[in-house]
Amino acid sequence: MKTARLLQLLIYLLANEQATGQELAERFSVSKRTIYRDIAALEEAGIPIVVTQGARGGFSLMSSYKLKSVTFTTAEKGRLLKVLNIESGLMLADEIGLSLVEKIQLLTLENPPVKEFISVDEGTIHPPDVENQTKIKVNQINQSIIDQQALKLSYVDGKGELTKREVIPEELILKDGSWYLEAYCGLRQSIRLFKLTRIQELAIIPRIREVSAVKPELEDVEKTLRNICLEFLPSELGKLYDFFSPDKISLGLTGEIIVNFAEEPQQNILPLLLMFGNKVKVISPESLITKHQQEIQKMLKIY
């Protein structure tokens, strides 16, 4: 009976910052004198109990003991450290992240260090200077979402025009090697995606209105897919696996690489085609062949 009560007492102290003798006595339906004897028994067993005197005094466990008593397995601790390591590769390290790493490392003192075999050096496709600027924006936007603040942006739109926007941030999205901000745009009166590299100026401002109740939904996207067939030179096979899954890639009769996939009509794949230069040919549809040819002619007129 006493052993069970001692275990219950230890669990209670682990779950609570501090407890008075009277509180513990009522909790376990024993006298305060019994509680004092139980506390002494725990101390004799090596449990580091802190006794605080005064009106606000009571019993508590040393914070380091409470930390080490958290029931994480070695594998779970290693996973947490990996997640934090990946986050530090995507965002600038902040006080919370550094504090979490320090605490989790304390949990692993009794065990051999967990070998890190996953890391993120640069989470995007951008050069280092652009990557560093993007990380600063990610941290600022993330903080504005946490604080429920709005943002004032100077943004270069798809037409190359510099626009001023006031937006209410909703979510940060890492997509196709670039960071995007999903936010309600006051200028467009709708939810928009903003590419962080196109944000030239960024300032956090007070949120002056809520839009969740009246926020327009994203416009319905045409769901009909178009089938696309491309032909590549054999030398491009390695690069193609960066963009297409193996089931979409096949070998042609004369050694060429054939790629078949379905895409939503509004998706612009011309940049992908131009990236492969003279090593790609559009087989179908006819509309894409025409667009590809027109783009090549525009490039010829530059010189």
mmCIF file of C-alpha atoms in Angstrom:
data_model
loop_
_atom_site.group_PDB
_atom_site.id
_atom_site.type_symbol
_atom_site.label_atom_id
_atom_site.label_comp_id
_atom_site.label_asym_id
_atom_site.label_seq_id
_atom_site.Cartn_x
_atom_site.Cartn_y
_atom_site.Cartn_z
ATOM 1 C CA MET A 1 0.000 0.000 0.000
ATOM 2 C CA LYS A 2 2.759 2.432 0.939
ATOM 3 C CA THR A 3 4.765 1.542 -2.170
ATOM 4 C CA ALA A 4 1.756 2.237 -4.380
ATOM 5 C CA ARG A 5 1.180 5.571 -2.652
ATOM 6 C CA LEU A 6 4.827 6.548 -3.069
ATOM 7 C CA LEU A 7 4.581 5.832 -6.801
ATOM 8 C CA GLN A 8 1.362 7.843 -7.052
ATOM 9 C CA LEU A 9 2.992 10.677 -5.115
ATOM 10 C CA LEU A 10 5.979 10.708 -7.478
ATOM 11 C CA ILE A 11 3.721 10.739 -10.543
ATOM 12 C CA TYR A 12 1.697 13.606 -9.050
ATOM 13 C CA LEU A 13 4.850 15.665 -8.462
ATOM 14 C CA LEU A 14 6.008 14.943 -12.014
ATOM 15 C CA ALA A 15 2.716 16.270 -13.367
ATOM 16 C CA ASN A 16 2.555 19.389 -11.179
ATOM 17 C CA GLU A 17 4.942 22.272 -10.603
ATOM 18 C CA GLN A 18 4.447 22.247 -6.830
ATOM 19 C CA ALA A 19 2.118 20.815 -4.208
ATOM 20 C CA THR A 20 1.588 21.665 -0.530
ATOM 21 C CA GLY A 21 1.530 19.112 2.255
ATOM 22 C CA GLN A 22 -2.166 19.802 2.816
ATOM 23 C CA GLU A 23 -2.923 19.335 -0.891
ATOM 24 C CA LEU A 24 -1.100 16.004 -0.966
ATOM 25 C CA ALA A 25 -2.752 14.835 2.229
ATOM 26 C CA GLU A 26 -6.200 15.503 0.805
ATOM 27 C CA ARG A 27 -5.230 13.992 -2.528
ATOM 28 C CA PHE A 28 -4.144 10.662 -1.019
ATOM 29 C CA SER A 29 -6.516 10.672 1.999
ATOM 30 C CA VAL A 30 -3.750 10.519 4.595
ATOM 31 C CA SER A 31 -2.429 12.872 7.263
ATOM 32 C CA LYS A 32 0.150 15.568 6.598
ATOM 33 C CA ARG A 33 2.521 13.673 8.906
ATOM 34 C CA THR A 34 2.229 10.643 6.604
ATOM 35 C CA ILE A 35 2.961 12.818 3.590
ATOM 36 C CA TYR A 36 6.118 14.148 5.260
ATOM 37 C CA ARG A 37 7.250 10.573 5.933
ATOM 38 C CA ASP A 38 6.538 9.656 2.310
ATOM 39 C CA ILE A 39 8.550 12.656 1.086
ATOM 40 C CA ALA A 40 11.435 11.565 3.320
ATOM 41 C CA ALA A 41 11.191 8.045 1.900
ATOM 42 C CA LEU A 42 11.385 9.369 -1.664
ATOM 43 C CA GLU A 43 14.436 11.460 -0.748
ATOM 44 C CA GLU A 44 16.112 8.402 0.758
ATOM 45 C CA ALA A 45 15.469 6.593 -2.523
ATOM 46 C CA GLY A 46 17.398 9.315 -4.378
ATOM 47 C CA ILE A 47 14.484 11.371 -5.696
ATOM 48 C CA PRO A 48 15.597 15.051 -5.686
ATOM 49 C CA ILE A 49 12.720 16.854 -3.950
ATOM 50 C CA VAL A 50 12.835 20.618 -3.385
ATOM 51 C CA VAL A 51 11.143 21.968 -0.246
ATOM 52 C CA THR A 52 10.045 25.607 -0.405
ATOM 53 C CA GLN A 53 9.124 27.391 2.837
ATOM 54 C CA GLY A 54 6.527 30.118 3.297
ATOM 55 C CA ALA A 55 2.909 30.756 2.454
ATOM 56 C CA ARG A 56 3.488 29.765 -1.165
ATOM 57 C CA GLY A 57 5.796 26.919 -0.303
ATOM 58 C CA GLY A 58 5.449 23.230 -0.891
ATOM 59 C CA PHE A 59 7.136 20.240 -2.469
ATOM 60 C CA SER A 60 8.423 19.983 -6.025
ATOM 61 C CA LEU A 61 10.876 17.963 -8.075
ATOM 62 C CA MET A 62 14.112 19.366 -9.464
ATOM 63 C CA SER A 63 13.485 20.472 -13.045
ATOM 64 C CA SER A 64 16.391 18.391 -14.355
ATOM 65 C CA TYR A 65 14.885 15.261 -12.806
ATOM 66 C CA LYS A 66 11.477 15.991 -14.302
ATOM 67 C CA LEU A 67 13.086 16.477 -17.696
ATOM 68 C CA LYS A 68 14.986 13.199 -17.565
ATOM 69 C CA SER A 69 11.888 11.363 -16.402
ATOM 70 C CA VAL A 70 9.920 12.192 -19.552
ATOM 71 C CA THR A 71 9.129 8.853 -21.148
ATOM 72 C CA PHE A 72 10.747 9.265 -24.579
ATOM 73 C CA THR A 73 12.553 6.276 -26.018
ATOM 74 C CA THR A 74 16.020 6.734 -27.492
ATOM 75 C CA ALA A 75 14.534 6.444 -30.986
ATOM 76 C CA GLU A 76 11.892 9.071 -30.188
ATOM 77 C CA LYS A 77 14.514 11.472 -28.855
ATOM 78 C CA GLY A 78 16.563 10.958 -31.993
ATOM 79 C CA ARG A 79 13.519 11.629 -34.179
ATOM 80 C CA LEU A 80 12.798 14.900 -32.347
ATOM 81 C CA LEU A 81 16.395 16.032 -32.834
ATOM 82 C CA LYS A 82 16.199 15.189 -36.545
ATOM 83 C CA VAL A 83 12.986 17.196 -36.953
ATOM 84 C CA LEU A 84 14.607 20.189 -35.244
ATOM 85 C CA ASN A 85 17.712 19.753 -37.385
ATOM 86 C CA ILE A 86 15.588 19.787 -40.552
ATOM 87 C CA GLU A 87 13.694 22.862 -39.316
ATOM 88 C CA SER A 88 16.976 24.687 -38.720
ATOM 89 C CA GLY A 89 17.891 23.998 -42.345
ATOM 90 C CA LEU A 90 14.646 25.530 -43.567
ATOM 91 C CA MET A 91 14.382 28.476 -41.177
ATOM 92 C CA LEU A 92 16.725 30.640 -39.150
ATOM 93 C CA ALA A 93 17.395 29.190 -35.707
ATOM 94 C CA ASP A 94 15.400 30.941 -32.994
ATOM 95 C CA GLU A 95 15.460 30.805 -29.188
ATOM 96 C CA ILE A 96 12.652 28.257 -29.009
ATOM 97 C CA GLY A 97 14.361 25.895 -31.418
ATOM 98 C CA LEU A 98 17.738 26.181 -29.681
ATOM 99 C CA SER A 99 16.088 25.650 -26.292
ATOM 100 C CA LEU A 100 14.305 22.528 -27.527
ATOM 101 C CA VAL A 101 17.540 21.074 -28.894
ATOM 102 C CA GLU A 102 19.287 21.734 -25.564
ATOM 103 C CA LYS A 103 16.525 20.063 -23.562
ATOM 104 C CA ILE A 104 16.318 17.015 -25.805
ATOM 105 C CA GLN A 105 20.092 16.643 -25.687
ATOM 106 C CA LEU A 106 19.797 16.562 -21.888
ATOM 107 C CA LEU A 107 17.432 13.635 -22.277
ATOM 108 C CA THR A 108 20.112 11.667 -24.131
ATOM 109 C CA LEU A 109 22.979 12.133 -21.684
ATOM 110 C CA GLU A 110 22.727 8.577 -20.337
ATOM 111 C CA ASN A 111 22.715 7.081 -23.815
ATOM 112 C CA PRO A 112 25.173 7.180 -26.724
ATOM 113 C CA PRO A 113 24.499 10.156 -29.009
ATOM 114 C CA VAL A 114 22.092 9.423 -31.826
ATOM 115 C CA LYS A 115 23.853 9.502 -35.187
ATOM 116 C CA GLU A 116 22.422 12.143 -37.507
ATOM 117 C CA PHE A 117 21.816 10.708 -40.965
ATOM 118 C CA ILE A 118 19.234 13.245 -42.175
ATOM 119 C CA SER A 119 20.057 16.919 -42.594
ATOM 120 C CA VAL A 120 18.922 19.889 -44.646
ATOM 121 C CA ASP A 121 21.621 22.222 -45.926
ATOM 122 C CA GLU A 122 19.470 24.417 -48.159
ATOM 123 C CA GLY A 123 15.775 23.667 -48.434
ATOM 124 C CA THR A 124 15.183 25.522 -51.696
ATOM 125 C CA ILE A 125 16.645 25.722 -55.190
ATOM 126 C CA HIS A 126 17.938 29.264 -54.647
ATOM 127 C CA PRO A 127 21.589 30.380 -54.393
ATOM 128 C CA PRO A 128 22.938 30.925 -50.840
ATOM 129 C CA ASP A 129 22.380 34.694 -50.655
ATOM 130 C CA VAL A 130 18.771 34.373 -51.833
ATOM 131 C CA GLU A 131 18.316 31.390 -49.487
ATOM 132 C CA ASN A 132 19.424 33.463 -46.482
ATOM 133 C CA GLN A 133 17.083 36.315 -47.392
ATOM 134 C CA THR A 134 14.239 33.837 -47.817
ATOM 135 C CA LYS A 135 14.869 32.323 -44.385
ATOM 136 C CA ILE A 136 14.580 35.779 -42.822
ATOM 137 C CA LYS A 137 11.227 36.260 -44.565
ATOM 138 C CA VAL A 138 10.063 32.802 -43.458
ATOM 139 C CA ASN A 139 10.802 33.644 -39.819
ATOM 140 C CA GLN A 140 9.081 37.042 -40.049
ATOM 141 C CA ILE A 141 5.981 35.610 -41.676
ATOM 142 C CA ASN A 142 5.871 32.675 -39.279
ATOM 143 C CA GLN A 143 5.968 35.101 -36.337
ATOM 144 C CA SER A 144 3.188 37.216 -37.852
ATOM 145 C CA ILE A 145 1.000 34.093 -38.140
ATOM 146 C CA ILE A 146 1.701 33.163 -34.514
ATOM 147 C CA ASP A 147 0.937 36.713 -33.341
ATOM 148 C CA GLN A 148 -2.118 36.958 -35.653
ATOM 149 C CA GLN A 149 -0.782 40.089 -37.311
ATOM 150 C CA ALA A 150 -1.079 41.355 -40.881
ATOM 151 C CA LEU A 151 1.703 42.033 -43.391
ATOM 152 C CA LYS A 152 2.503 44.907 -45.719
ATOM 153 C CA LEU A 153 4.298 43.742 -48.860
ATOM 154 C CA SER A 154 6.062 45.201 -51.868
ATOM 155 C CA TYR A 155 5.517 42.387 -54.338
ATOM 156 C CA VAL A 156 6.576 41.787 -57.937
ATOM 157 C CA ASP A 157 3.626 40.114 -59.656
ATOM 158 C CA GLY A 158 3.592 37.718 -62.605
ATOM 159 C CA LYS A 159 3.724 40.626 -65.074
ATOM 160 C CA GLY A 160 6.872 42.038 -63.491
ATOM 161 C CA GLU A 161 5.048 44.970 -61.910
ATOM 162 C CA LEU A 162 5.831 46.122 -58.361
ATOM 163 C CA THR A 163 2.638 46.238 -56.296
ATOM 164 C CA LYS A 164 1.827 47.167 -52.708
ATOM 165 C CA ARG A 165 -0.250 44.646 -50.775
ATOM 166 C CA GLU A 166 -1.689 44.331 -47.298
ATOM 167 C CA VAL A 167 -2.329 40.685 -46.552
ATOM 168 C CA ILE A 168 -3.461 38.464 -43.714
ATOM 169 C CA PRO A 169 -1.120 35.449 -43.658
ATOM 170 C CA GLU A 170 -2.623 31.988 -43.388
ATOM 171 C CA GLU A 171 0.105 29.460 -44.118
ATOM 172 C CA LEU A 172 3.698 29.017 -45.312
ATOM 173 C CA ILE A 173 4.133 26.394 -48.029
ATOM 174 C CA LEU A 174 7.375 24.847 -49.321
ATOM 175 C CA LYS A 175 6.540 23.739 -52.855
ATOM 176 C CA ASP A 176 8.713 22.714 -55.799
ATOM 177 C CA GLY A 177 11.859 24.038 -54.124
ATOM 178 C CA SER A 178 10.428 27.483 -53.273
ATOM 179 C CA TRP A 179 8.613 29.055 -50.327
ATOM 180 C CA TYR A 180 5.120 30.472 -50.802
ATOM 181 C CA LEU A 181 2.835 32.457 -48.542
ATOM 182 C CA GLU A 182 -0.872 31.719 -48.683
ATOM 183 C CA ALA A 183 -2.669 34.854 -47.532
ATOM 184 C CA TYR A 184 -5.837 36.877 -47.883
ATOM 185 C CA CYS A 185 -4.975 39.804 -50.153
ATOM 186 C CA GLY A 186 -6.791 43.065 -49.483
ATOM 187 C CA LEU A 187 -6.031 44.333 -52.994
ATOM 188 C CA ARG A 188 -7.495 41.300 -54.774
ATOM 189 C CA GLN A 189 -10.086 40.523 -52.083
ATOM 190 C CA SER A 190 -9.242 36.828 -52.225
ATOM 191 C CA ILE A 191 -6.805 34.179 -51.077
ATOM 192 C CA ARG A 192 -3.546 34.369 -53.047
ATOM 193 C CA LEU A 193 -0.194 32.614 -53.177
ATOM 194 C CA PHE A 194 2.864 34.864 -52.900
ATOM 195 C CA LYS A 195 6.314 33.577 -53.804
ATOM 196 C CA LEU A 196 8.709 34.740 -51.093
ATOM 197 C CA THR A 197 11.549 35.531 -53.495
ATOM 198 C CA ARG A 198 9.259 38.090 -55.170
ATOM 199 C CA ILE A 199 8.568 39.903 -51.903
ATOM 200 C CA GLN A 200 10.922 42.892 -51.977
ATOM 201 C CA GLU A 201 9.810 44.578 -48.756
ATOM 202 C CA LEU A 202 8.047 43.047 -45.782
ATOM 203 C CA ALA A 203 6.659 44.660 -42.627
ATOM 204 C CA ILE A 204 4.448 43.309 -39.850
ATOM 205 C CA ILE A 205 1.461 45.555 -39.130
ATOM 206 C CA PRO A 206 -1.520 45.283 -36.741
ATOM 207 C CA ARG A 207 -4.418 43.246 -38.041
ATOM 208 C CA ILE A 208 -7.293 45.700 -38.326
ATOM 209 C CA ARG A 209 -9.973 43.283 -39.447
ATOM 210 C CA GLU A 210 -10.896 39.622 -39.435
ATOM 211 C CA VAL A 211 -11.723 37.984 -42.730
ATOM 212 C CA SER A 212 -12.329 34.353 -41.804
ATOM 213 C CA ALA A 213 -16.122 34.769 -41.789
ATOM 214 C CA VAL A 214 -16.282 36.585 -45.141
ATOM 215 C CA LYS A 215 -13.164 35.289 -46.816
ATOM 216 C CA PRO A 216 -13.854 34.436 -50.470
ATOM 217 C CA GLU A 217 -13.124 30.884 -51.434
ATOM 218 C CA LEU A 218 -10.424 30.071 -53.933
ATOM 219 C CA GLU A 219 -11.785 30.084 -57.452
ATOM 220 C CA ASP A 220 -12.702 26.650 -58.764
ATOM 221 C CA VAL A 221 -9.898 25.208 -60.851
ATOM 222 C CA GLU A 222 -10.591 23.447 -64.098
ATOM 223 C CA LYS A 223 -10.243 19.787 -63.185
ATOM 224 C CA THR A 224 -10.064 18.394 -66.752
ATOM 225 C CA LEU A 225 -6.571 17.080 -67.380
ATOM 226 C CA ARG A 226 -4.763 17.162 -70.716
ATOM 227 C CA ASN A 227 -2.454 14.363 -71.796
ATOM 228 C CA ILE A 228 1.069 15.441 -72.723
ATOM 229 C CA CYS A 229 3.715 13.430 -74.526
ATOM 230 C CA LEU A 230 7.344 14.589 -74.705
ATOM 231 C CA GLU A 231 10.420 13.097 -76.355
ATOM 232 C CA PHE A 232 13.898 13.568 -74.815
ATOM 233 C CA LEU A 233 17.417 12.628 -75.813
ATOM 234 C CA PRO A 234 18.780 9.610 -73.855
ATOM 235 C CA SER A 235 21.341 11.859 -72.108
ATOM 236 C CA GLU A 236 18.520 13.582 -70.189
ATOM 237 C CA LEU A 237 17.268 10.470 -68.363
ATOM 238 C CA GLY A 238 18.924 11.352 -65.060
ATOM 239 C CA LYS A 239 17.416 14.847 -65.025
ATOM 240 C CA LEU A 240 13.962 13.532 -65.874
ATOM 241 C CA TYR A 241 13.748 11.635 -62.586
ATOM 242 C CA ASP A 242 13.803 15.050 -60.867
ATOM 243 C CA PHE A 243 10.465 15.869 -62.485
ATOM 244 C CA PHE A 244 8.660 12.629 -63.320
ATOM 245 C CA SER A 245 8.026 9.308 -61.586
ATOM 246 C CA PRO A 246 9.420 6.157 -63.262
ATOM 247 C CA ASP A 247 5.968 4.981 -64.391
ATOM 248 C CA LYS A 248 5.718 8.045 -66.670
ATOM 249 C CA ILE A 249 9.086 7.421 -68.362
ATOM 250 C CA SER A 250 9.620 4.825 -71.076
ATOM 251 C CA LEU A 251 12.150 3.950 -73.754
ATOM 252 C CA GLY A 252 11.286 4.641 -77.408
ATOM 253 C CA LEU A 253 11.941 2.336 -80.358
ATOM 254 C CA THR A 254 15.157 4.123 -81.370
ATOM 255 C CA GLY A 255 16.515 4.804 -77.888
ATOM 256 C CA GLU A 256 14.781 8.123 -77.239
ATOM 257 C CA ILE A 257 13.112 8.762 -73.884
ATOM 258 C CA ILE A 258 9.317 9.145 -73.960
ATOM 259 C CA VAL A 259 7.485 10.860 -71.110
ATOM 260 C CA ASN A 260 3.686 10.651 -70.841
ATOM 261 C CA PHE A 261 1.792 12.508 -68.123
ATOM 262 C CA ALA A 262 -1.440 14.404 -67.446
ATOM 263 C CA GLU A 263 -1.513 18.059 -66.445
ATOM 264 C CA GLU A 264 -4.178 20.624 -65.646
ATOM 265 C CA PRO A 265 -4.624 22.964 -68.644
ATOM 266 C CA GLN A 266 -3.738 26.125 -66.720
ATOM 267 C CA GLN A 267 -0.327 24.751 -65.704
ATOM 268 C CA ASN A 268 2.481 26.369 -67.681
ATOM 269 C CA ILE A 269 5.128 23.794 -68.528
ATOM 270 C CA LEU A 270 6.964 25.984 -71.060
ATOM 271 C CA PRO A 271 9.712 26.857 -68.524
ATOM 272 C CA LEU A 272 10.371 23.126 -68.114
ATOM 273 C CA LEU A 273 10.604 22.643 -71.866
ATOM 274 C CA LEU A 274 12.927 25.608 -72.318
ATOM 275 C CA MET A 275 15.175 24.323 -69.542
ATOM 276 C CA PHE A 276 15.900 21.214 -71.648
ATOM 277 C CA GLY A 277 16.720 23.331 -74.700
ATOM 278 C CA ASN A 278 17.175 21.355 -77.918
ATOM 279 C CA LYS A 279 17.021 18.037 -76.087
ATOM 280 C CA VAL A 280 13.232 17.900 -75.870
ATOM 281 C CA LYS A 281 10.469 17.716 -78.443
ATOM 282 C CA VAL A 282 6.728 17.999 -77.842
ATOM 283 C CA ILE A 283 4.817 15.112 -79.425
ATOM 284 C CA SER A 284 1.344 16.144 -78.251
ATOM 285 C CA PRO A 285 -0.961 17.972 -77.785
ATOM 286 C CA GLU A 286 -0.878 20.190 -80.854
ATOM 287 C CA SER A 287 -1.650 23.319 -78.812
ATOM 288 C CA LEU A 288 1.498 22.801 -76.729
ATOM 289 C CA ILE A 289 3.592 22.239 -79.858
ATOM 290 C CA THR A 290 2.401 25.603 -81.168
ATOM 291 C CA LYS A 291 3.138 27.398 -77.895
ATOM 292 C CA HIS A 292 6.594 25.842 -77.718
ATOM 293 C CA GLN A 293 7.378 26.932 -81.285
ATOM 294 C CA GLN A 294 6.118 30.467 -80.606
ATOM 295 C CA GLU A 295 8.308 30.735 -77.510
ATOM 296 C CA ILE A 296 11.354 29.590 -79.483
ATOM 297 C CA GLN A 297 10.646 32.230 -82.148
ATOM 298 C CA LYS A 298 10.406 34.940 -79.475
ATOM 299 C CA MET A 299 13.825 33.895 -78.170
ATOM 300 C CA LEU A 300 15.334 34.053 -81.662
ATOM 301 C CA LYS A 301 14.147 37.645 -82.033
ATOM 302 C CA ILE A 302 16.222 38.681 -79.017
ATOM 303 C CA TYR A 303 19.466 38.246 -81.029
#
